[in-house]
PDB file of C-alpha atoms in Angstrom:
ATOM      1  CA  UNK X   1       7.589 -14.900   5.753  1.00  0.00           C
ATOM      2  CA  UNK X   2       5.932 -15.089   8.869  1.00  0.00           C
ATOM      3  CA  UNK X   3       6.648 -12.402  12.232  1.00  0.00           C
ATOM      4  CA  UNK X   4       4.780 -11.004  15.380  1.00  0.00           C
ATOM      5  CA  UNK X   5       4.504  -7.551  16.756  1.00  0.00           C
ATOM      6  CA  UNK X   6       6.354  -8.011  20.091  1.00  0.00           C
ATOM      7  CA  UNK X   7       4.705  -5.037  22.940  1.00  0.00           C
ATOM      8  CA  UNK X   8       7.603  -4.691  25.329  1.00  0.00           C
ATOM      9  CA  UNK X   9       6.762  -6.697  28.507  1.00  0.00           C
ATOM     10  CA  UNK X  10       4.052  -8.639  26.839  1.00  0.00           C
ATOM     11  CA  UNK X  11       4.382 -12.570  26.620  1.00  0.00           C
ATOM     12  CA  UNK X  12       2.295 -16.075  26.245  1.00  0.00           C
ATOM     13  CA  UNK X  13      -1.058 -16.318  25.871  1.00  0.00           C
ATOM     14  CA  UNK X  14      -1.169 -12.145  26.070  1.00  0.00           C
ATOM     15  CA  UNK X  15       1.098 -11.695  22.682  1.00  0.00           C
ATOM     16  CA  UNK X  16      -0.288 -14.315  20.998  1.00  0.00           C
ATOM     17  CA  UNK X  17      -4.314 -12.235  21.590  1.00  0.00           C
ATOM     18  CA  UNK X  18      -2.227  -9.461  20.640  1.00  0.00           C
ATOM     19  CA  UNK X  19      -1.086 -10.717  16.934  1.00  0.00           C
ATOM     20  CA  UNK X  20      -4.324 -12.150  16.264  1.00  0.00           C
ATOM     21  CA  UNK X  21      -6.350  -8.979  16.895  1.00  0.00           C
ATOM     22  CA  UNK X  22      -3.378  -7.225  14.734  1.00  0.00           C
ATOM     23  CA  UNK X  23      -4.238 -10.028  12.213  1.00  0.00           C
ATOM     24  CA  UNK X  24      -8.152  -9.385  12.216  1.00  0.00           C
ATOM     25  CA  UNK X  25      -7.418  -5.310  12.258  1.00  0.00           C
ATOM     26  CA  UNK X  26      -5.144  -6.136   9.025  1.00  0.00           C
ATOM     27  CA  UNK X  27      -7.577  -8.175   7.542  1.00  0.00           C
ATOM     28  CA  UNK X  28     -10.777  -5.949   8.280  1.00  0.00           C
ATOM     29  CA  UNK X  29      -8.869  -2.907   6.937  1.00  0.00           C
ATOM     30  CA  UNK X  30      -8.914  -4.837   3.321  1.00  0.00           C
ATOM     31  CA  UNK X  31      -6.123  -3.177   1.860  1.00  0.00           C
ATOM     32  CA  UNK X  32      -4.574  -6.495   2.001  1.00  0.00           C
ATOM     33  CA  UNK X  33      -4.643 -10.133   3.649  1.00  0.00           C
ATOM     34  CA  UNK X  34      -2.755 -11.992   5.705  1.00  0.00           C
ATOM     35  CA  UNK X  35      -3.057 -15.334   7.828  1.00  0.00           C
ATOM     36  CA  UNK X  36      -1.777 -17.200  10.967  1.00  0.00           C
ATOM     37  CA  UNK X  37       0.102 -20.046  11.364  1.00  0.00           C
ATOM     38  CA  UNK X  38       1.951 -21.187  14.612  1.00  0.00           C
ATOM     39  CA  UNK X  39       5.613 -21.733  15.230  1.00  0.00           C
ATOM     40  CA  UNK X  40       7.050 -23.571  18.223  1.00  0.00           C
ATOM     41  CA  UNK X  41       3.556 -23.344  19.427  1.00  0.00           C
ATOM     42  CA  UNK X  42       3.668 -19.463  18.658  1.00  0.00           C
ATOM     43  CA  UNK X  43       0.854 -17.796  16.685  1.00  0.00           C
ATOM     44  CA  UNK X  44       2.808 -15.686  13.965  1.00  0.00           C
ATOM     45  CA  UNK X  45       1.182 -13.603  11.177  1.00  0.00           C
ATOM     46  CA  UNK X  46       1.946 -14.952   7.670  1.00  0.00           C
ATOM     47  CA  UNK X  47       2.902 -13.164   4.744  1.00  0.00           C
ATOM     48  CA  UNK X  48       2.628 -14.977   1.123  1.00  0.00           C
ATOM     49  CA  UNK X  49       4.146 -13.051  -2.052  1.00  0.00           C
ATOM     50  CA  UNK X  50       3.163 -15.994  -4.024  1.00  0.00           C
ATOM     51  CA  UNK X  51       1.136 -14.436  -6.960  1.00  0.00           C
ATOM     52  CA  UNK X  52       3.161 -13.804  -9.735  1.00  0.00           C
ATOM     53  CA  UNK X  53       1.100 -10.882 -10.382  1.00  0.00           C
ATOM     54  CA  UNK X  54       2.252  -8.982  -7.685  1.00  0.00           C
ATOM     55  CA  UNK X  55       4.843  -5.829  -7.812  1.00  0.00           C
ATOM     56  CA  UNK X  56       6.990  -4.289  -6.251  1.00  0.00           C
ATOM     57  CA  UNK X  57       4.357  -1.789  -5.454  1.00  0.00           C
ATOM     58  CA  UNK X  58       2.087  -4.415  -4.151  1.00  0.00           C
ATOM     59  CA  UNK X  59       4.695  -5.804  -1.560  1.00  0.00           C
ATOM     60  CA  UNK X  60       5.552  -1.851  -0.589  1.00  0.00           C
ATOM     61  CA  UNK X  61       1.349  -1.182   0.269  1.00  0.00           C
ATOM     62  CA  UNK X  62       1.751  -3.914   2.588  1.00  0.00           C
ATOM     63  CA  UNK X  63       4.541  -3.498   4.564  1.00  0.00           C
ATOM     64  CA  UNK X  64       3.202   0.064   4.764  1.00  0.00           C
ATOM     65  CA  UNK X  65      -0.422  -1.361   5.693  1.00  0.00           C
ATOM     66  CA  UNK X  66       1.486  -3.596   8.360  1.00  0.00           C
ATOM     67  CA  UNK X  67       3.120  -0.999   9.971  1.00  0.00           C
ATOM     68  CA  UNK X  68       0.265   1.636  10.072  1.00  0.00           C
ATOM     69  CA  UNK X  69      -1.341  -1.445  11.752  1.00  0.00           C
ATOM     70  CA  UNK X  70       0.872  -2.395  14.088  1.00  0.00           C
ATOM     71  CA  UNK X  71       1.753   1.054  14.901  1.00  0.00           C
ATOM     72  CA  UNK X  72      -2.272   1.754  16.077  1.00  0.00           C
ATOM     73  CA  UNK X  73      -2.549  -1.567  17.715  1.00  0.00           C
ATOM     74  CA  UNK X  74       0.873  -0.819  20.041  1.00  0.00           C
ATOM     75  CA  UNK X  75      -0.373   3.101  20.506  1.00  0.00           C
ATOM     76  CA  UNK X  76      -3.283   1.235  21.704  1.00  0.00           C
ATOM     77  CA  UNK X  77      -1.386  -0.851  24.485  1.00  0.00           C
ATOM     78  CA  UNK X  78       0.598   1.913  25.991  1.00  0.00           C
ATOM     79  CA  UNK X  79      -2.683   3.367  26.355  1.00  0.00           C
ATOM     80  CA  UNK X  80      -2.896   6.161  24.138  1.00  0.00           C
TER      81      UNK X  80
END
């Protein structure tokens, strides 16, 4: 699946900086990694669960990775 962290007010050219510095704190963290894509010309953060490999466990560290990302990056632009 694909999403975006969405700061409230924030739009364009602005969000899409946003995601990708989420993207590059996500992937420097290397817990887990993720990649862009673009849809309708938006960029969007891309999930894959493809390897058969992976639990339940695995998929529950990275929505928790993704979140505890997100959550620092948006603490970060409301300035605190």
């Amino acid at each position: 699946f694909s999403f975006r962290v969405r700061p409230e007010g924030m739009a364009g050219a602005d969000l899409d900086a946003f995601n990708l510095a989420l993207l590059e704190a996500i992937n420097a963290d290397g817990r887990i990694y993720l990649t862009q894509t673009r849809i309708d010309d938006k960029l969007v953060i891309r999930f894959q669960a493809g390897p058969f490999s992976m639990t339940e466990a695995d998929a529950e560290t990275a929505v928790a990775v993704i979140a505890e990302m997100a959550a620092t990056a948006l603490e970060q632009v409301r300035g605190g």
